Short mmCIF file of C-alpha atoms in Angstrom, two decimals:
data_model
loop_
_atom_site.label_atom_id
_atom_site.label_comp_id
_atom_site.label_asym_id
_atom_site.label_seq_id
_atom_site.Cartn_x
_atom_site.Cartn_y
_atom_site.Cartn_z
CA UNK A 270 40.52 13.17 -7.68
CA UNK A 271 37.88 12.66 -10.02
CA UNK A 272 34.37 12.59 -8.48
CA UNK A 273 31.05 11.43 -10.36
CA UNK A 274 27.61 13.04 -8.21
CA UNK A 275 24.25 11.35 -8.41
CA UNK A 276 20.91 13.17 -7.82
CA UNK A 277 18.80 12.03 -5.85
CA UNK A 278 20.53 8.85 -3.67
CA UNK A 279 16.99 7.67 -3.24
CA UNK A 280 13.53 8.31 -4.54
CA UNK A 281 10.10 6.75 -3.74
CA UNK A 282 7.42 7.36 -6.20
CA UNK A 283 4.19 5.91 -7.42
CA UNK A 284 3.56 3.39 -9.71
CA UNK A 285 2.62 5.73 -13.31
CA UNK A 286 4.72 8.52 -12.84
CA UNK A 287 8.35 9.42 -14.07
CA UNK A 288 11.73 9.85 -11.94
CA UNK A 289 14.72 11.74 -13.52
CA UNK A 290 18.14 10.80 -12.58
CA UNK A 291 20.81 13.08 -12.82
CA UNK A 292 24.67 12.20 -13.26
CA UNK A 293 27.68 15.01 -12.90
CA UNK A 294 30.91 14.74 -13.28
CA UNK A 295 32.70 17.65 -10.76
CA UNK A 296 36.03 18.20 -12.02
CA UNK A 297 36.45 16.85 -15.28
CA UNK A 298 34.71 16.66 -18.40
CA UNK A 299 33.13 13.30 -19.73
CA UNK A 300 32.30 12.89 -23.44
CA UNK A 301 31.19 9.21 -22.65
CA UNK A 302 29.03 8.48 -19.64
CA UNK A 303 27.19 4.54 -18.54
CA UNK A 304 24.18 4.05 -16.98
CA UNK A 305 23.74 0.68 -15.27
CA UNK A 306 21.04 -1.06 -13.26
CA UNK A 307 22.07 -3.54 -10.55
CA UNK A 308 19.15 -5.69 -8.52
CA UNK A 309 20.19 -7.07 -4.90
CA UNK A 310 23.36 -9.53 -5.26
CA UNK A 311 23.32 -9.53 -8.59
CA UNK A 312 26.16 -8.14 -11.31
CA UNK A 313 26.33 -4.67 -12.74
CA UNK A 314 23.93 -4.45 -15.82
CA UNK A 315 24.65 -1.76 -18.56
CA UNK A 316 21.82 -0.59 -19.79
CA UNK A 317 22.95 2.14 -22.13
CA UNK A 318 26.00 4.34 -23.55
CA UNK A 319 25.65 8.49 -23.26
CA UNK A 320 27.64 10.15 -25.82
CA UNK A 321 27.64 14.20 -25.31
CA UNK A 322 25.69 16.14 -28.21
CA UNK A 323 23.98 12.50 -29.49
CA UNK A 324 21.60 9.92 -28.68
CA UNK A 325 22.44 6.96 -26.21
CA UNK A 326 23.21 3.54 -27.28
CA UNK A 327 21.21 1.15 -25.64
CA UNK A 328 21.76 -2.20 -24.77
CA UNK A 329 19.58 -5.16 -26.14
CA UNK A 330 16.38 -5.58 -23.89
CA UNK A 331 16.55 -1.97 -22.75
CA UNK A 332 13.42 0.14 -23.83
CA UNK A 333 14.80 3.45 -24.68
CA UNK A 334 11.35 5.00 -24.88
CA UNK A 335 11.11 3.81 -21.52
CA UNK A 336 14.44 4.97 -19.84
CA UNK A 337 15.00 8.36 -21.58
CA UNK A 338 19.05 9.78 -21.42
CA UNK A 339 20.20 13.24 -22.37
CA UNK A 340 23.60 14.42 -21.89
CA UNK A 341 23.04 17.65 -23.01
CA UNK A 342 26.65 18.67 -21.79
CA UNK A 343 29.83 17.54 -20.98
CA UNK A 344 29.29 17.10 -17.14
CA UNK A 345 25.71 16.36 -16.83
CA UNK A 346 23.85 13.34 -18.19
CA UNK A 347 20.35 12.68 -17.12
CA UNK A 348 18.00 9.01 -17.14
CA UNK A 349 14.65 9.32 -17.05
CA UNK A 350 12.48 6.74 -16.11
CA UNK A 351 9.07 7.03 -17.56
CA UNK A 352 5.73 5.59 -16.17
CA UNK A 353 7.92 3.91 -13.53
CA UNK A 354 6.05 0.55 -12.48
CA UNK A 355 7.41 -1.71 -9.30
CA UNK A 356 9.86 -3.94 -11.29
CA UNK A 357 11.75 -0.66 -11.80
CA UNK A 358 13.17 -0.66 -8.59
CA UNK A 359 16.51 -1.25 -8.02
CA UNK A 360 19.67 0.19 -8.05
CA UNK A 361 20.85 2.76 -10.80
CA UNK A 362 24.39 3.96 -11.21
CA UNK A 363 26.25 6.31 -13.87
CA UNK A 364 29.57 6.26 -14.78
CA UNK A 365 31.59 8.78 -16.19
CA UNK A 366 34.94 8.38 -18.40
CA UNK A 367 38.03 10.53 -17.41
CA UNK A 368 40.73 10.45 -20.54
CA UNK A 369 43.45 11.31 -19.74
CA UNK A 370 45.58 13.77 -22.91
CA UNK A 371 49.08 13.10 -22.05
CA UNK A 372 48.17 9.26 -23.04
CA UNK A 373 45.24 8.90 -24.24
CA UNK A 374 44.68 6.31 -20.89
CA UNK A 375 41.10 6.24 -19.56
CA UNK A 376 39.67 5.55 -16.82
CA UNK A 377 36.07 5.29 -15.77
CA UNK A 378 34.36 6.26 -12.40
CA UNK A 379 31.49 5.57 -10.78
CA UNK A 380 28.57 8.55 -8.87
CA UNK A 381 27.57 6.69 -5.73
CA UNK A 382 23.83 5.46 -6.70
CA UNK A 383 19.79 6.21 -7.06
CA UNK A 384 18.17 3.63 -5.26
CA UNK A 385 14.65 3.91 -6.62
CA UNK A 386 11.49 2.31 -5.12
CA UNK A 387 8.38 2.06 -6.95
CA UNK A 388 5.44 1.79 -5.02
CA UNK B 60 31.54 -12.70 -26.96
CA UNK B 61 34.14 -11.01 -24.63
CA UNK B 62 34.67 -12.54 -21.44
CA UNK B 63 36.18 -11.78 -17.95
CA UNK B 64 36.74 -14.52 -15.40
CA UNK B 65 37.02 -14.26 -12.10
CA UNK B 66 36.73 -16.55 -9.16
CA UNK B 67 33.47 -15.98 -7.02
CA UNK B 68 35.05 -16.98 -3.86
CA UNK B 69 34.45 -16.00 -0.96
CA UNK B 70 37.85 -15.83 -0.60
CA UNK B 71 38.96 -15.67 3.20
CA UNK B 72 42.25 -14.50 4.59
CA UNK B 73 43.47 -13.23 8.25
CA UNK B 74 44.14 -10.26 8.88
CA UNK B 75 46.93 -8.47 8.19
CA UNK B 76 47.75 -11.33 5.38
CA UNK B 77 47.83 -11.21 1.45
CA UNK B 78 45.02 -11.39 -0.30
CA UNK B 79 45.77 -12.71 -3.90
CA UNK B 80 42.68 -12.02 -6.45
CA UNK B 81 42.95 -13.15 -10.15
CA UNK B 82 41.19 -12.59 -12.95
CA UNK B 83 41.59 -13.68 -16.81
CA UNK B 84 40.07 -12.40 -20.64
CA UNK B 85 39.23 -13.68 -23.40
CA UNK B 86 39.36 -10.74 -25.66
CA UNK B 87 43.33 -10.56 -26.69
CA UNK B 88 42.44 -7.20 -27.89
CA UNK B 89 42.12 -5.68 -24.81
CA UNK B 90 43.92 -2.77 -23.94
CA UNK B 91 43.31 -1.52 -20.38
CA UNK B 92 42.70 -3.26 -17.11
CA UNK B 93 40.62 -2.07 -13.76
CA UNK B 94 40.26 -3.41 -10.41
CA UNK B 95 36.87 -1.84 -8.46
CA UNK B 96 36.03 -2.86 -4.96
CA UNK B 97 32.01 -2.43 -4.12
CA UNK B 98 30.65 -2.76 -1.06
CA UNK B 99 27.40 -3.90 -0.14
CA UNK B 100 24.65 -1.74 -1.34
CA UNK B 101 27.08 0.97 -2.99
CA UNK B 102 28.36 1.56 -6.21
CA UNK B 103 31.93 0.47 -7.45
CA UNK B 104 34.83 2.26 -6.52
CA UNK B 105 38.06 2.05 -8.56
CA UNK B 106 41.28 1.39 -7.21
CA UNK B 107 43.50 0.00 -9.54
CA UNK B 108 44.40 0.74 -13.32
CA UNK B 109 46.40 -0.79 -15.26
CA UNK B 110 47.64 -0.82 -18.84
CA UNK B 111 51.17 -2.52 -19.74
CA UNK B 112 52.78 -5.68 -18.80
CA UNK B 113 54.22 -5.71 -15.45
CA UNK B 114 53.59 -4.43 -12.17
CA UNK B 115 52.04 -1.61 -11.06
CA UNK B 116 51.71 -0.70 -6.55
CA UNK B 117 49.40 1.83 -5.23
CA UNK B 118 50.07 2.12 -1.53
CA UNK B 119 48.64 -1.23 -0.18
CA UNK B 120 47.41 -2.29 -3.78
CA UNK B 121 49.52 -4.06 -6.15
CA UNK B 122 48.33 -5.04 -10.16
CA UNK B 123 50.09 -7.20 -12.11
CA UNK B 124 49.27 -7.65 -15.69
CA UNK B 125 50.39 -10.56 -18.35
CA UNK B 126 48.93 -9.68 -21.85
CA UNK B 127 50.28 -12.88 -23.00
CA UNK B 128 48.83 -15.20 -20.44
CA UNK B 129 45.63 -12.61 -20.72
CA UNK B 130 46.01 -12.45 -17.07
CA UNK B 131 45.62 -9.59 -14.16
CA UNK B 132 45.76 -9.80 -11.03
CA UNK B 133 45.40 -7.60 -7.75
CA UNK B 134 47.08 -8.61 -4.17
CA UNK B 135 46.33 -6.91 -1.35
CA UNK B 136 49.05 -6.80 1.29
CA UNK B 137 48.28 -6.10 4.78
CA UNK B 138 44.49 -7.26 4.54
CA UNK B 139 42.67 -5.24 6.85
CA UNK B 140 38.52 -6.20 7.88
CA UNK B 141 37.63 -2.63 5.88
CA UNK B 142 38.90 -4.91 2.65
CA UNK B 143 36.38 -6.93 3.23
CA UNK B 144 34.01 -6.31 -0.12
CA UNK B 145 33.52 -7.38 -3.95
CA UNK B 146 36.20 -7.14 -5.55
CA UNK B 147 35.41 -6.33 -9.52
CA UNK B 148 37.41 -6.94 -12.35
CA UNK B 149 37.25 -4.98 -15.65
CA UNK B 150 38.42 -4.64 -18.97
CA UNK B 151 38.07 -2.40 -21.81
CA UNK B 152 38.42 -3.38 -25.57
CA UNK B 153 40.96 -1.32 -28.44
CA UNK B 154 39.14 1.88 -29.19
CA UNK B 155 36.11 1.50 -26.86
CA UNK B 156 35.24 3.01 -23.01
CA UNK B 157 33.27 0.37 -22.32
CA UNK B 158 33.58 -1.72 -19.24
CA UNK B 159 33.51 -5.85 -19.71
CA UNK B 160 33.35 -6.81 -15.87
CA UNK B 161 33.78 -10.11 -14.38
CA UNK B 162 31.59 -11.69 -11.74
CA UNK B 163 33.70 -10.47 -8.65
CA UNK B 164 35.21 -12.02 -5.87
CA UNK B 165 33.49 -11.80 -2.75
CA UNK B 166 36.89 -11.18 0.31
CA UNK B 167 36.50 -11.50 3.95
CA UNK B 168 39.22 -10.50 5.96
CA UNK B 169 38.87 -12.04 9.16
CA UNK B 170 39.88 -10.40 12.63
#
Protein backbone atom coordinates (compact mmCIF):
# COMPACT_ATOMS: atom_id res chain seq x y z
CA UNK A 1 0.00 0.00 0.00
CA UNK A 2 1.14 3.38 0.06
CA UNK A 3 0.95 5.07 3.49
CA UNK A 4 1.43 8.97 4.17
CA UNK A 5 2.39 9.53 8.38
CA UNK A 6 1.61 12.78 10.12
CA UNK A 7 3.49 14.03 13.24
CA UNK A 8 1.93 14.96 15.77
CA UNK A 9 -2.15 13.97 15.31
CA UNK A 10 -2.76 16.78 17.73
CA UNK A 11 -0.98 19.66 19.35
CA UNK A 12 -2.11 22.36 21.85
CA UNK A 13 0.06 25.33 22.13
CA UNK A 14 -0.04 28.94 23.12
CA UNK A 15 -1.01 31.76 21.35
CA UNK A 16 2.88 33.34 20.08
CA UNK A 17 4.70 30.35 19.66
CA UNK A 18 5.43 28.04 16.56
CA UNK A 19 4.19 24.28 15.83
CA UNK A 20 6.05 22.16 13.17
CA UNK A 21 4.19 19.64 11.26
CA UNK A 22 5.81 16.85 9.84
CA UNK A 23 4.59 14.74 6.70
CA UNK A 24 6.31 11.15 5.58
CA UNK A 25 5.70 9.18 3.05
CA UNK A 26 6.69 5.24 4.29
CA UNK A 27 7.18 3.31 1.29
CA UNK A 28 7.50 5.38 -1.58
CA UNK A 29 9.13 8.40 -2.60
CA UNK A 30 7.15 11.75 -3.27
CA UNK A 31 8.71 14.54 -5.36
CA UNK A 32 5.36 16.53 -4.96
CA UNK A 33 3.67 16.76 -1.59
CA UNK A 34 0.07 19.23 -0.54
CA UNK A 35 -0.57 20.74 2.47
CA UNK A 36 -4.21 21.62 3.12
CA UNK A 37 -6.20 23.23 5.92
CA UNK A 38 -9.81 22.13 6.48
CA UNK A 39 -12.12 24.06 9.34
CA UNK A 40 -15.22 21.96 10.80
CA UNK A 41 -17.72 21.00 7.79
CA UNK A 42 -16.12 22.84 5.51
CA UNK A 43 -14.12 21.68 2.04
CA UNK A 44 -10.48 20.79 1.79
CA UNK A 45 -8.40 24.07 1.36
CA UNK A 46 -4.90 23.85 -0.37
CA UNK A 47 -2.81 26.01 0.99
CA UNK A 48 0.46 25.26 -0.72
CA UNK A 49 2.50 22.88 -3.24
CA UNK A 50 5.99 21.13 -1.79
CA UNK A 51 8.29 20.36 -4.50
CA UNK A 52 11.54 18.28 -3.16
CA UNK A 53 14.93 20.38 -3.36
CA UNK A 54 12.71 23.92 -3.97
CA UNK A 55 10.52 26.31 -2.42
CA UNK A 56 6.65 25.70 -2.02
CA UNK A 57 4.07 27.26 -4.12
CA UNK A 58 1.58 28.85 -2.21
CA UNK A 59 -1.81 29.48 -2.80
CA UNK A 60 -3.33 33.09 -2.99
CA UNK A 61 -4.20 34.33 0.64
CA UNK A 62 -1.67 31.98 2.20
CA UNK A 63 1.21 33.85 4.10
CA UNK A 64 4.23 31.87 3.38
CA UNK A 65 6.26 33.74 5.97
CA UNK A 66 3.67 32.62 8.16
CA UNK A 67 3.29 28.81 7.34
CA UNK A 68 6.94 27.85 6.58
CA UNK A 69 7.38 24.26 4.29
CA UNK A 70 10.61 22.41 3.70
CA UNK A 71 10.80 19.20 2.00
CA UNK A 72 14.22 18.77 2.40
CA UNK A 73 13.88 15.09 1.04
CA UNK A 74 11.97 12.89 -0.85
CA UNK A 75 9.86 11.38 2.07
CA UNK A 76 9.69 14.08 4.54
CA UNK A 77 8.07 17.49 4.13
CA UNK A 78 7.60 19.70 7.09
CA UNK A 79 4.85 23.02 7.77
CA UNK A 80 5.66 25.21 10.19
CA UNK A 81 3.37 27.40 11.68
CA UNK A 82 4.91 30.48 13.07
CA UNK A 83 3.59 32.74 15.95
CA UNK A 84 0.50 30.50 15.87
CA UNK A 85 -2.57 32.76 17.05
CA UNK A 86 -6.27 31.06 17.77
CA UNK A 87 -7.67 31.39 14.18
CA UNK A 88 -4.93 28.87 13.35
CA UNK A 89 -6.71 26.11 14.59
CA UNK A 90 -8.07 23.68 12.57
CA UNK A 91 -7.37 20.81 10.76
CA UNK A 92 -4.05 20.33 8.68
CA UNK A 93 -3.44 17.49 6.28
CA UNK A 94 -0.47 16.57 3.76
CA UNK A 95 -0.65 14.73 0.85
CA UNK A 96 1.84 12.93 -0.88
CA UNK A 97 1.96 11.92 -4.78
CA UNK A 98 2.80 8.23 -5.67
CA UNK A 99 3.75 8.05 -9.69
CA UNK A 100 3.64 5.29 -10.78
CA UNK A 101 6.90 4.41 -13.82
CA UNK A 102 5.30 1.74 -15.77
CA UNK A 103 2.62 4.64 -16.77
CA UNK A 104 3.40 7.53 -15.70
CA UNK A 105 -0.34 7.27 -13.64
CA UNK A 106 -0.41 9.13 -10.29
CA UNK A 107 -2.05 8.96 -7.61
CA UNK A 108 -2.15 11.07 -4.49
CA UNK A 109 -2.62 10.02 -0.76
CA UNK A 110 -3.50 11.49 2.14
CA UNK A 111 -1.33 11.21 6.18
CA UNK A 112 -4.25 11.04 8.57
CA UNK A 113 -4.20 14.78 10.15
CA UNK A 114 -2.67 17.51 12.83
CA UNK A 115 -5.47 18.83 14.54
CA UNK A 116 -3.97 21.95 16.07
CA UNK A 117 -5.52 24.10 18.86
CA UNK A 118 -4.32 27.42 19.65
CA UNK A 119 -4.96 28.58 22.92
CA UNK B 1 -11.52 28.39 -13.54
CA UNK B 2 -11.62 24.51 -13.29
CA UNK B 3 -14.56 23.08 -11.81
CA UNK B 4 -15.84 19.77 -10.25
CA UNK B 5 -19.51 19.21 -9.54
CA UNK B 6 -20.91 17.10 -7.39
CA UNK B 7 -24.24 16.73 -5.72
CA UNK B 8 -24.20 17.63 -1.89
CA UNK B 9 -26.84 15.23 -1.02
CA UNK B 10 -27.28 13.65 1.63
CA UNK B 11 -27.89 10.96 -0.39
CA UNK B 12 -29.76 8.04 1.52
CA UNK B 13 -30.00 4.42 0.52
CA UNK B 14 -30.86 1.00 2.53
CA UNK B 15 -28.72 -1.15 3.24
CA UNK B 16 -27.33 -3.55 1.29
CA UNK B 17 -28.60 -1.34 -1.91
CA UNK B 18 -26.63 0.69 -4.64
CA UNK B 19 -25.47 3.72 -3.98
CA UNK B 20 -25.02 5.73 -7.30
CA UNK B 21 -22.67 9.01 -6.79
CA UNK B 22 -21.91 11.33 -9.80
CA UNK B 23 -19.79 13.85 -10.40
CA UNK B 24 -18.96 16.15 -13.61
CA UNK B 25 -15.76 18.75 -14.90
CA UNK B 26 -15.41 21.42 -16.55
CA UNK B 27 -11.82 21.24 -17.48
CA UNK B 28 -11.86 18.89 -20.85
CA UNK B 29 -8.24 18.68 -20.25
CA UNK B 30 -8.35 16.56 -17.54
CA UNK B 31 -6.57 13.51 -17.45
CA UNK B 32 -7.08 11.45 -14.27
CA UNK B 33 -10.04 10.89 -12.02
CA UNK B 34 -10.25 10.01 -8.00
CA UNK B 35 -12.93 9.05 -5.76
CA UNK B 36 -11.92 9.70 -1.73
CA UNK B 37 -14.32 8.85 1.01
CA UNK B 38 -13.66 11.07 4.43
CA UNK B 39 -15.16 10.52 7.39
CA UNK B 40 -16.01 12.84 9.96
CA UNK B 41 -13.10 14.48 11.53
CA UNK B 42 -10.41 12.45 9.40
CA UNK B 43 -8.58 13.02 6.45
CA UNK B 44 -9.55 11.64 2.89
CA UNK B 45 -8.96 8.27 2.00
CA UNK B 46 -8.73 7.17 -1.66
CA UNK B 47 -10.50 4.44 -3.08
CA UNK B 48 -10.98 4.75 -6.54
CA UNK B 49 -8.70 5.83 -9.58
CA UNK B 50 -9.44 6.15 -12.65
CA UNK B 51 -7.97 7.22 -15.98
CA UNK B 52 -9.62 5.96 -19.42
CA UNK B 53 -13.07 5.71 -20.65
CA UNK B 54 -14.95 2.88 -19.31
CA UNK B 55 -15.30 0.98 -16.31
CA UNK B 56 -13.13 0.22 -13.79
CA UNK B 57 -14.44 -2.40 -10.24
CA UNK B 58 -12.50 -2.60 -7.13
CA UNK B 59 -14.12 -5.22 -4.96
CA UNK B 60 -17.40 -3.44 -3.87
CA UNK B 61 -16.39 -0.13 -5.78
CA UNK B 62 -17.15 0.43 -9.29
CA UNK B 63 -15.87 3.89 -11.49
CA UNK B 64 -17.10 4.66 -14.56
CA UNK B 65 -15.64 7.40 -16.59
CA UNK B 66 -17.07 9.33 -19.90
CA UNK B 67 -14.39 11.89 -21.11
CA UNK B 68 -16.84 12.98 -23.60
CA UNK B 69 -19.80 13.64 -21.41
CA UNK B 70 -16.87 14.93 -18.79
CA UNK B 71 -18.55 12.60 -16.50
CA UNK B 72 -17.40 10.03 -13.52
CA UNK B 73 -19.10 8.31 -11.51
CA UNK B 74 -18.71 5.81 -8.46
CA UNK B 75 -21.58 3.11 -7.38
CA UNK B 76 -21.33 1.37 -4.50
CA UNK B 77 -22.97 -2.05 -4.50
CA UNK B 78 -23.90 -3.72 -1.40
CA UNK B 79 -24.13 -0.38 0.73
CA UNK B 80 -23.18 -1.23 4.06
CA UNK B 81 -23.76 1.58 7.36
CA UNK B 82 -19.58 1.72 7.46
CA UNK B 83 -20.22 3.59 3.81
CA UNK B 84 -21.80 5.96 5.43
CA UNK B 85 -19.25 9.19 4.88
CA UNK B 86 -18.26 12.11 2.31
CA UNK B 87 -17.76 10.95 -0.56
CA UNK B 88 -15.03 13.32 -2.57
CA UNK B 89 -14.56 13.70 -6.04
CA UNK B 90 -11.26 14.73 -7.72
CA UNK B 91 -9.59 15.56 -10.73
CA UNK B 92 -6.24 16.35 -11.90
CA UNK B 93 -5.35 18.58 -14.98
CA UNK B 94 -2.66 17.42 -18.18
CA UNK B 95 0.77 17.69 -16.69
CA UNK B 96 -0.13 18.75 -13.10
CA UNK B 97 -0.52 16.60 -9.48
CA UNK B 98 -2.78 18.82 -8.32
CA UNK B 99 -6.10 17.84 -6.91
CA UNK B 100 -9.42 19.99 -8.19
CA UNK B 101 -12.05 18.45 -5.67
CA UNK B 102 -15.69 18.80 -5.74
CA UNK B 103 -17.92 19.63 -2.81
CA UNK B 104 -18.71 15.91 -1.82
CA UNK B 105 -21.64 14.01 -1.30
CA UNK B 106 -22.64 13.44 2.07
CA UNK B 107 -24.16 9.08 2.03
CA UNK B 108 -26.10 7.52 4.72
CA UNK B 109 -26.67 4.05 4.50
CA UNK B 110 -29.47 3.24 6.58
CA UNK B 111 -29.89 -0.09 8.69
Amino acid sequence: GAVVSQHPSWVICKSGTSVKIECRSLDFQATTMFWYRQFPKQSLMLMATSNEGSKATYEQGVEKDKFLINHASLTLSTLTVTSAHPEDSSFYICSATRTYSANSYNEQFFGPGTRLTVL
Amino acid sequence: QKEVEQNSGPLSVPEGAIASLNCTYSDRGSQSFFWYRQYSGKSPELIMSIYSNGDKEDGRFTAQLNKASQYVSLLIRDSQPSDSATYLCAVTGAGSYQLTFGKGTKLSVIP
